[in-house]
Amino acid sequence: MKKEEVFPQQGEPEEPASLEPPSSLAFQGLLVPPQNQTSKNTAFTISVRSVEFLSKHFPGSSLHDWNNWQWQVRNSFTSVEQLNSFLGLSADESAIRESGVHLPIRITPYYASLLDPDNPLQALRRTVIPVVQELNVSPGEAEDPLSETNHSPVPHIVHRYPDRVLFLVTNFCSAYCRYCTRTHMVSLQEKAHSSQAEWDIAIEYIRQHTEVRDVLLSGGDPLTLSDSRIEYLLSRLRAIPHVEILRIGTKVPVVLPQRITRDLVNMLKKYHPLFISIHFTHPDELTPEVSEACNRLADAGIPLGSQTVLLKGINDEPGIFKKLTHELLKVRVRPYYLYQCDPIPGSSHFRTPVETGLEIIRNLRGHTSGYAVPHYVIDAPGGGGKIPILPDYVVGREGNDLILRNYENKTFRFPDYI
Ligand SMILES: *Cc1c(COP(=O)(O)O)cnc(C)c1O
């Protein structure tokens, strides 16, 4: 597929050479006003740190360029050499270059502006910048740990559960997370997006399987497609009578919040009930831009959930995780899943013991809003699906009494007659 089809310009008017000063302050960010009369609804928040990053690293570009999501994709950082231009690479980071191994990299300028150029151990930086440890493959690690290829009746569909399917609509993502479950399929340069003919086969499978009442669009990232291609998918699926709910799994609101345009949300809300699960990792991702993106989606009536991968040294500290869940609720995102990190090749430096995840759940349940507590799950290797892992709140049984433990570690009896 040609590049223009992937990121259509949608008749964007020519950028003016200069821009008037931003007129108002929103949060700790500036609100960039619409560019001109013909492109109303293009206002978007921009953080002060992003303005600084833009003027330092893209001196020829304007705030309107920055807020154009296609500009963000076109100007993403995709090589170690480019990273070197704005970060001081650590020994572990530059060792990748010396190894000669090509690891796919993709970071939007927006997300790059959140990275600490001086601290290679900063949480956000570790999620997207490759390190030499990725080259160490440990026992139990596999290319396709969830065995999705074996549960795929037709290309792009994973049908593992009785009443719902995963529909992988594109291989392209606007950011390559270093621990991605689908590392083996995303970012293959030649064949990022799928063709309509390929989608039609998958849609036909769903039409013929009347037990499918829930379709989860993922990838890659569905929100990197143009509005018209997303609408093609949603409208075809919505036309199938037995498909009750549609869902999109995405990281776009976090790494490319400018993609959440008013045009996009106005289109999405025609296909309710539509849910969106957003991949969040760390409280530092909750910027004014991300807050605006989430609020736009929530205002369109889309229930938002988060999916977070438990990562060593990034979000495995109970206090940091609790902060993340609180920040998510403030932008109307309900923590949905906390995933044990999948054993993809070269992921041992990210993986924690299961006990660490249990400690995070124990630190939430009872101590804070129930809405802040996600389900902690392990996606079983080999395709067993998501298996919930819970701290032991049931201590045992004495006669007709169930012995329970509460969040304060006090025990209680509950009469449970058979
Ligand atoms: C995660 C997943 C789903 C959705 O699971 P829910 O628990 O309903 O969110 C569906 N299919 C596959 C293959 C999945 O991995």
Tab-separated table of C-alpha atoms and ligand atoms in Angstrom, residues 158 160-161 164 166 216 247 336-337 379 386, ligand 1:
chain	number	residue	atom	x	y	z
A	158	VAL	CA	-8.235	-14.752	16.590
A	160	ARG	CA	-10.338	-18.062	21.286
A	161	TYR	CA	-13.415	-17.424	23.408
A	164	ARG	CA	-16.117	-12.839	20.933
A	166	LEU	CA	-10.109	-10.375	18.213
A	216	LEU	CA	-12.479	-6.358	19.484
A	247	ARG	CA	-14.416	-2.493	20.979
A	336	TYR	CA	-9.661	-2.838	33.298
A	337	TYR	CA	-6.705	-5.230	33.110
A	379	ASP	CA	-2.559	-14.602	29.415
A	386	LYS	CA	-6.680	-14.665	30.311
B	1	LIG	C1	-8.177	-10.376	25.442
B	1	LIG	C2	-8.832	-11.079	24.349
B	1	LIG	C3	-10.213	-10.926	24.126
B	1	LIG	C4	-11.087	-10.058	24.989
B	1	LIG	O1	-11.139	-10.566	26.298
B	1	LIG	P1	-12.043	-9.865	27.402
B	1	LIG	O2	-11.702	-10.582	28.669
B	1	LIG	O3	-13.465	-10.063	26.990
B	1	LIG	O4	-11.674	-8.421	27.432
B	1	LIG	C5	-10.775	-11.632	23.100
B	1	LIG	N1	-10.037	-12.445	22.317
B	1	LIG	C6	-8.720	-12.624	22.514
B	1	LIG	C7	-7.971	-13.571	21.638
B	1	LIG	C8	-8.072	-11.944	23.535
B	1	LIG	O5	-6.747	-12.098	23.716
